[in-house]
CSV table of C-alpha atoms in Angstrom, one decimal:
chain,number,residue,atom,x,y,z
A,1,UNK,CA,-9.7,-4.6,35.6
A,2,UNK,CA,-11.0,-8.0,34.5
A,3,UNK,CA,-14.4,-8.7,36.0
A,4,UNK,CA,-14.9,-11.5,38.6
A,5,UNK,CA,-16.6,-14.8,37.6
A,6,UNK,CA,-19.6,-13.9,39.6
A,7,UNK,CA,-20.1,-10.5,38.0
A,8,UNK,CA,-19.6,-12.0,34.6
A,9,UNK,CA,-22.1,-14.7,35.3
A,10,UNK,CA,-24.6,-12.1,36.4
A,11,UNK,CA,-24.1,-10.1,33.2
A,12,UNK,CA,-24.4,-13.2,31.0
A,13,UNK,CA,-27.6,-14.2,32.8
A,14,UNK,CA,-29.1,-10.8,32.1
A,15,UNK,CA,-28.1,-11.0,28.5
A,16,UNK,CA,-29.9,-14.3,28.1
A,17,UNK,CA,-33.0,-12.9,29.8
A,18,UNK,CA,-33.2,-9.9,27.6
A,19,UNK,CA,-32.5,-12.1,24.5
A,20,UNK,CA,-35.4,-14.3,25.4
A,21,UNK,CA,-37.7,-11.3,25.6
A,22,UNK,CA,-36.8,-10.5,22.0
A,23,UNK,CA,-37.1,-14.1,21.0
A,24,UNK,CA,-40.8,-13.9,21.8
A,25,UNK,CA,-41.3,-11.5,18.9
A,26,UNK,CA,-42.1,-13.2,15.6
A,27,UNK,CA,-40.2,-10.7,13.5
A,28,UNK,CA,-37.0,-11.4,15.4
A,29,UNK,CA,-34.8,-14.0,13.7
A,30,UNK,CA,-31.8,-14.0,16.0
A,31,UNK,CA,-30.1,-12.4,19.0
A,32,UNK,CA,-26.4,-12.4,19.4
A,33,UNK,CA,-24.0,-11.2,22.2
A,34,UNK,CA,-21.0,-9.2,20.9
A,35,UNK,CA,-18.5,-6.8,22.3
A,36,UNK,CA,-16.4,-7.3,25.4
A,37,UNK,CA,-18.9,-9.7,26.9
A,38,UNK,CA,-18.4,-12.1,24.0
A,39,UNK,CA,-14.6,-12.0,24.5
A,40,UNK,CA,-12.4,-13.7,27.0
A,41,UNK,CA,-11.8,-10.7,29.3
A,42,UNK,CA,-14.6,-8.2,29.9
A,43,UNK,CA,-13.8,-5.6,32.5
A,44,UNK,CA,-15.9,-4.1,35.3
A,45,UNK,CA,-17.1,-1.3,32.9
A,46,UNK,CA,-18.1,-3.6,30.1
A,47,UNK,CA,-21.7,-3.3,29.0
A,48,UNK,CA,-23.9,-5.9,27.3
A,49,UNK,CA,-23.9,-5.5,23.5
A,50,UNK,CA,-26.8,-7.3,22.0
A,51,UNK,CA,-27.5,-7.5,18.3
A,52,UNK,CA,-31.2,-8.1,17.4
A,53,UNK,CA,-31.6,-9.4,13.8
A,54,UNK,CA,-35.1,-8.8,12.5
A,55,UNK,CA,-37.3,-9.1,9.4
A,56,UNK,CA,-39.7,-6.3,10.5
A,57,UNK,CA,-38.9,-3.4,12.9
A,58,UNK,CA,-39.7,-3.8,16.6
A,59,UNK,CA,-41.9,-1.0,17.8
A,60,UNK,CA,-40.6,1.6,20.3
A,61,UNK,CA,-43.4,0.7,22.7
A,62,UNK,CA,-42.3,-3.0,22.8
A,63,UNK,CA,-38.7,-1.9,23.1
A,64,UNK,CA,-39.6,0.2,26.1
A,65,UNK,CA,-41.4,-2.7,27.8
A,66,UNK,CA,-38.3,-4.9,27.3
A,67,UNK,CA,-36.0,-2.3,28.8
A,68,UNK,CA,-38.2,-1.8,31.9
A,69,UNK,CA,-37.5,-1.6,34.7
A,70,UNK,CA,-34.4,0.5,34.3
A,71,UNK,CA,-32.7,3.2,36.3
A,72,UNK,CA,-32.1,5.1,33.1
A,73,UNK,CA,-33.1,4.3,29.5
A,74,UNK,CA,-32.6,5.8,26.1
A,75,UNK,CA,-35.0,4.1,23.6
A,76,UNK,CA,-34.7,4.9,19.9
A,77,UNK,CA,-31.0,6.0,20.2
A,78,UNK,CA,-30.2,6.2,16.5
A,79,UNK,CA,-27.0,8.2,16.5
A,80,UNK,CA,-25.0,5.3,15.2
A,81,UNK,CA,-26.8,2.0,14.5
A,82,UNK,CA,-30.5,2.0,15.4
A,83,UNK,CA,-30.6,0.9,19.1
A,84,UNK,CA,-31.6,1.3,22.7
A,85,UNK,CA,-29.5,1.7,25.9
A,86,UNK,CA,-30.5,1.3,29.5
A,87,UNK,CA,-29.1,0.4,32.9
A,88,UNK,CA,-30.8,-2.7,34.4
A,89,UNK,CA,-32.4,-1.8,37.7
A,90,UNK,CA,-31.6,-5.2,39.3
A,91,UNK,CA,-28.0,-5.6,38.4
A,92,UNK,CA,-26.8,-2.1,37.5
A,93,UNK,CA,-25.4,-3.5,34.3
A,94,UNK,CA,-25.6,-1.4,31.2
A,95,UNK,CA,-27.4,-2.9,28.2
A,96,UNK,CA,-26.8,-1.7,24.6
A,97,UNK,CA,-29.1,-3.2,22.0
A,98,UNK,CA,-28.5,-2.7,18.3
A,99,UNK,CA,-31.2,-3.6,15.7
A,100,UNK,CA,-30.1,-5.0,12.3
A,101,UNK,CA,-32.3,-6.1,9.4
A,102,UNK,CA,-31.3,-9.6,8.3
A,103,UNK,CA,-30.8,-8.4,4.7
A,104,UNK,CA,-28.7,-5.4,5.8
A,105,UNK,CA,-26.1,-7.5,7.6
A,106,UNK,CA,-26.1,-10.1,4.8
A,107,UNK,CA,-25.4,-7.4,2.2
A,108,UNK,CA,-22.7,-5.9,4.4
A,109,UNK,CA,-20.8,-9.2,4.6
A,110,UNK,CA,-21.3,-9.9,1.0
A,111,UNK,CA,-20.0,-6.5,0.1
A,112,UNK,CA,-16.8,-7.1,2.1
A,113,UNK,CA,-16.1,-10.8,1.6
A,114,UNK,CA,-17.2,-11.2,-2.0
A,115,UNK,CA,-17.2,-7.7,-3.6
A,116,UNK,CA,-14.3,-6.4,-1.5
A,117,UNK,CA,-15.8,-3.1,-0.6
A,118,UNK,CA,-13.8,-1.1,1.8
A,119,UNK,CA,-14.0,2.1,3.8
A,120,UNK,CA,-11.7,4.7,5.2
A,121,UNK,CA,-11.0,2.9,8.4
A,122,UNK,CA,-12.8,-0.1,10.0
A,123,UNK,CA,-13.4,-1.9,6.7
A,124,UNK,CA,-13.9,-5.4,8.1
A,125,UNK,CA,-15.5,-4.6,11.5
A,126,UNK,CA,-18.9,-6.1,10.7
A,127,UNK,CA,-17.1,-9.3,9.6
A,128,UNK,CA,-15.3,-9.5,12.9
A,129,UNK,CA,-18.5,-8.8,14.8
A,130,UNK,CA,-20.4,-11.6,13.2
A,131,UNK,CA,-17.6,-14.0,13.5
A,132,UNK,CA,-17.1,-13.3,17.2
A,133,UNK,CA,-20.7,-13.0,18.4
A,134,UNK,CA,-22.2,-15.6,20.7
A,135,UNK,CA,-25.6,-16.8,19.6
A,136,UNK,CA,-28.3,-16.4,22.3
A,137,UNK,CA,-31.3,-17.1,20.1
A,138,UNK,CA,-31.4,-18.4,16.5
A,139,UNK,CA,-35.0,-19.2,15.4
A,140,UNK,CA,-34.1,-21.3,12.3
A,141,UNK,CA,-30.3,-21.4,12.3
A,142,UNK,CA,-30.0,-18.4,10.1
A,143,UNK,CA,-27.3,-16.6,12.2
A,144,UNK,CA,-25.3,-19.8,12.6
A,145,UNK,CA,-25.3,-20.2,8.8
A,146,UNK,CA,-24.2,-16.6,8.5
A,147,UNK,CA,-21.3,-17.2,10.8
A,148,UNK,CA,-20.3,-20.2,8.8
A,149,UNK,CA,-20.3,-18.2,5.6
A,150,UNK,CA,-18.0,-15.7,7.4
A,151,UNK,CA,-15.6,-18.4,8.5
A,152,UNK,CA,-13.2,-18.1,5.6
A,153,UNK,CA,-9.6,-17.0,4.9
A,154,UNK,CA,-9.1,-13.3,4.5
A,155,UNK,CA,-9.6,-12.7,0.7
A,156,UNK,CA,-6.4,-11.5,-1.0
A,157,UNK,CA,-8.4,-9.1,-3.1
A,158,UNK,CA,-9.8,-7.6,0.1
A,159,UNK,CA,-6.4,-7.2,1.6
A,160,UNK,CA,-5.2,-5.3,-1.5
A,161,UNK,CA,-8.4,-3.1,-1.5
A,162,UNK,CA,-8.1,-2.1,2.2
A,163,UNK,CA,-4.5,-1.1,1.8
A,164,UNK,CA,-5.1,0.7,-1.5
A,165,UNK,CA,-8.1,2.6,0.1
A,166,UNK,CA,-6.4,3.7,3.3
A,167,UNK,CA,-2.6,4.0,2.6
A,168,UNK,CA,-2.6,7.1,0.3
A,169,UNK,CA,-4.7,9.2,2.6
A,170,UNK,CA,-2.3,8.8,5.5
A,171,UNK,CA,0.3,11.2,4.1
A,172,UNK,CA,0.7,10.7,0.3
A,173,UNK,CA,-2.3,12.5,-1.1
A,174,UNK,CA,-2.9,16.3,-1.1
A,175,UNK,CA,-5.9,15.7,1.2
A,176,UNK,CA,-3.9,13.3,3.5
A,177,UNK,CA,-4.3,13.4,7.3
A,178,UNK,CA,-0.8,14.5,7.8
A,179,UNK,CA,-1.2,17.4,5.4
A,180,UNK,CA,-4.5,18.4,7.1
A,181,UNK,CA,-2.7,18.3,10.5
A,182,UNK,CA,0.1,20.4,9.3
A,183,UNK,CA,-2.4,23.0,8.0
A,184,UNK,CA,-4.2,22.9,11.4
A,185,UNK,CA,-1.0,23.4,13.3
A,186,UNK,CA,-0.1,26.4,11.0
A,187,UNK,CA,-3.4,28.1,12.0
A,188,UNK,CA,-3.1,27.0,15.7
A,189,UNK,CA,-6.3,24.9,15.4
A,190,UNK,CA,-5.9,22.3,18.1
A,191,UNK,CA,-9.4,20.8,17.7
A,192,UNK,CA,-8.8,20.2,14.0
A,193,UNK,CA,-5.5,18.5,14.9
A,194,UNK,CA,-7.3,16.0,17.2
A,195,UNK,CA,-10.1,15.6,14.7
A,196,UNK,CA,-7.6,14.3,12.1
A,197,UNK,CA,-5.4,12.2,14.3
A,198,UNK,CA,-8.3,9.9,15.2
A,199,UNK,CA,-9.2,8.8,11.6
A,200,UNK,CA,-5.5,8.6,10.8
A,201,UNK,CA,-5.2,5.9,13.5
A,202,UNK,CA,-8.3,4.2,12.2
A,203,UNK,CA,-6.8,3.9,8.7
A,204,UNK,CA,-3.5,2.9,10.1
A,205,UNK,CA,-5.2,0.1,12.0
A,206,UNK,CA,-7.3,-0.9,9.0
A,207,UNK,CA,-4.0,-1.5,7.1
A,208,UNK,CA,-2.3,-3.3,10.0
A,209,UNK,CA,-5.1,-5.8,10.4
A,210,UNK,CA,-5.3,-6.3,6.6
A,211,UNK,CA,-1.6,-7.0,6.3
A,212,UNK,CA,-2.1,-9.7,9.0
A,213,UNK,CA,-5.2,-11.0,7.2
A,214,UNK,CA,-7.3,-10.4,10.3
A,215,UNK,CA,-10.8,-8.8,10.4
A,216,UNK,CA,-10.7,-5.5,12.2
A,217,UNK,CA,-12.0,-5.8,15.8
A,218,UNK,CA,-13.3,-2.2,16.0
A,219,UNK,CA,-12.3,1.0,17.8
A,220,UNK,CA,-11.8,-0.4,21.4
A,221,UNK,CA,-8.6,-1.9,22.8
A,222,UNK,CA,-6.9,-1.8,19.4
A,223,UNK,CA,-3.3,-2.0,20.8
A,224,UNK,CA,-4.2,-5.1,22.8
A,225,UNK,CA,-6.0,-6.7,19.8
A,226,UNK,CA,-3.2,-6.0,17.5
A,227,UNK,CA,-0.6,-7.4,19.9
A,228,UNK,CA,-2.6,-10.6,20.3
A,229,UNK,CA,-3.9,-11.1,16.7
A,230,UNK,CA,-1.2,-9.7,14.5
A,231,UNK,CA,2.1,-11.6,14.3
A,232,UNK,CA,3.5,-9.0,11.9
A,233,UNK,CA,3.7,-5.6,13.5
A,234,UNK,CA,6.0,-2.6,12.9
A,235,UNK,CA,9.1,-2.7,14.9
A,236,UNK,CA,8.2,0.6,16.6
A,237,UNK,CA,4.5,-0.2,17.0
A,238,UNK,CA,4.0,0.1,20.8
A,239,UNK,CA,6.6,2.9,21.2
A,240,UNK,CA,5.2,5.0,18.3
A,241,UNK,CA,1.6,4.7,19.5
A,242,UNK,CA,2.6,5.6,23.1
A,243,UNK,CA,4.6,8.6,22.0
A,244,UNK,CA,1.9,9.9,19.6
A,245,UNK,CA,-0.9,9.6,22.1
A,246,UNK,CA,1.0,11.3,24.9
A,247,UNK,CA,1.9,14.3,22.7
A,248,UNK,CA,-0.3,17.3,23.4
A,249,UNK,CA,-2.0,18.5,20.2
A,250,UNK,CA,-0.3,21.9,20.5
A,251,UNK,CA,0.9,24.4,18.0
A,252,UNK,CA,4.3,22.9,17.2
A,253,UNK,CA,5.5,20.1,14.9
A,254,UNK,CA,6.1,17.5,17.6
A,255,UNK,CA,2.9,15.7,16.8
A,256,UNK,CA,3.7,15.6,13.1
A,257,UNK,CA,7.1,14.1,13.9
A,258,UNK,CA,5.5,11.4,16.0
A,259,UNK,CA,3.0,10.6,13.3
A,260,UNK,CA,5.7,10.3,10.7
A,261,UNK,CA,7.6,7.9,13.0
A,262,UNK,CA,4.5,5.8,13.3
A,263,UNK,CA,3.9,5.8,9.5
A,264,UNK,CA,7.6,5.1,8.8
A,265,UNK,CA,7.2,1.9,10.8
A,266,UNK,CA,4.1,0.9,8.8
A,267,UNK,CA,5.8,1.5,5.5
A,268,UNK,CA,8.8,-0.7,6.6
A,269,UNK,CA,6.3,-3.4,7.4
A,270,UNK,CA,4.7,-3.1,4.0
A,271,UNK,CA,8.1,-3.2,2.3
A,272,UNK,CA,8.9,-6.4,4.3
A,273,UNK,CA,5.7,-7.9,3.0
A,274,UNK,CA,6.4,-6.8,-0.6
A,275,UNK,CA,3.3,-4.6,-0.5
A,276,UNK,CA,5.3,-1.4,-1.0
A,277,UNK,CA,8.2,-0.8,-3.3
A,278,UNK,CA,11.5,0.8,-2.3
A,279,UNK,CA,10.4,3.9,-4.2
A,280,UNK,CA,7.3,4.1,-2.1
A,281,UNK,CA,4.7,2.8,-4.6
A,282,UNK,CA,2.1,0.3,-3.6
A,283,UNK,CA,2.8,-3.1,-5.2
A,284,UNK,CA,0.2,-5.2,-3.4
A,285,UNK,CA,2.0,-8.3,-4.6
A,286,UNK,CA,0.8,-10.5,-1.7
């Protein structure tokens, strides 16, 4: 459910207040709002995703002070990016803060946009994040300059690299996801099946956004983002996704058939774009 204007205003006011607390610290260069709150349609469960860009780390003690008062807080939550999470006592809104060194994010963007470094899934998520963040504090205009650097057409070499990295591991290679899923089904290992389906969808999405020359928006609301941002989609896109995700990861081949249907649609899209030959070899002509 999309959030009301009043609730959205409350959340944005909280985001600005927290950003100003970080802005008081000399080592903080910029604070940006990302995630759903920076988009057009946050829902009632959307938290506040803040990105604090720094030159020197902010101490845990200071971070605890900024989070207080909170009904619940996890400071130094470093399972993914270094960060803090808390629930604001006054509004009940969840705040998720991620800390990024200015050189770290600069190198990440340079690696993707200029050196065309890719990953298995989510190759261009940091690019999307920087492009679509709202600046709440920018001490000397560094983050605005970073955004302007990121405002460029999708590099053709990057498109080729993303597809070349992610396509073979779908079902062509001996270590492909489909092969691993088939082995898991043979040994009736349902957890392993689920464990392989998720990264398969990540690589599938990485290719899909690359074909459309769009930075990858991340792991949330991918179907909605793809429908809105990607003019070129497989003909069976929505149906194949729905059928795959409603198939229990049981001990039969039903899930493999659904995955193959999904990947058949992707291969048809690649052939239409002259990125895959009729014999099934990557051409990456475009």
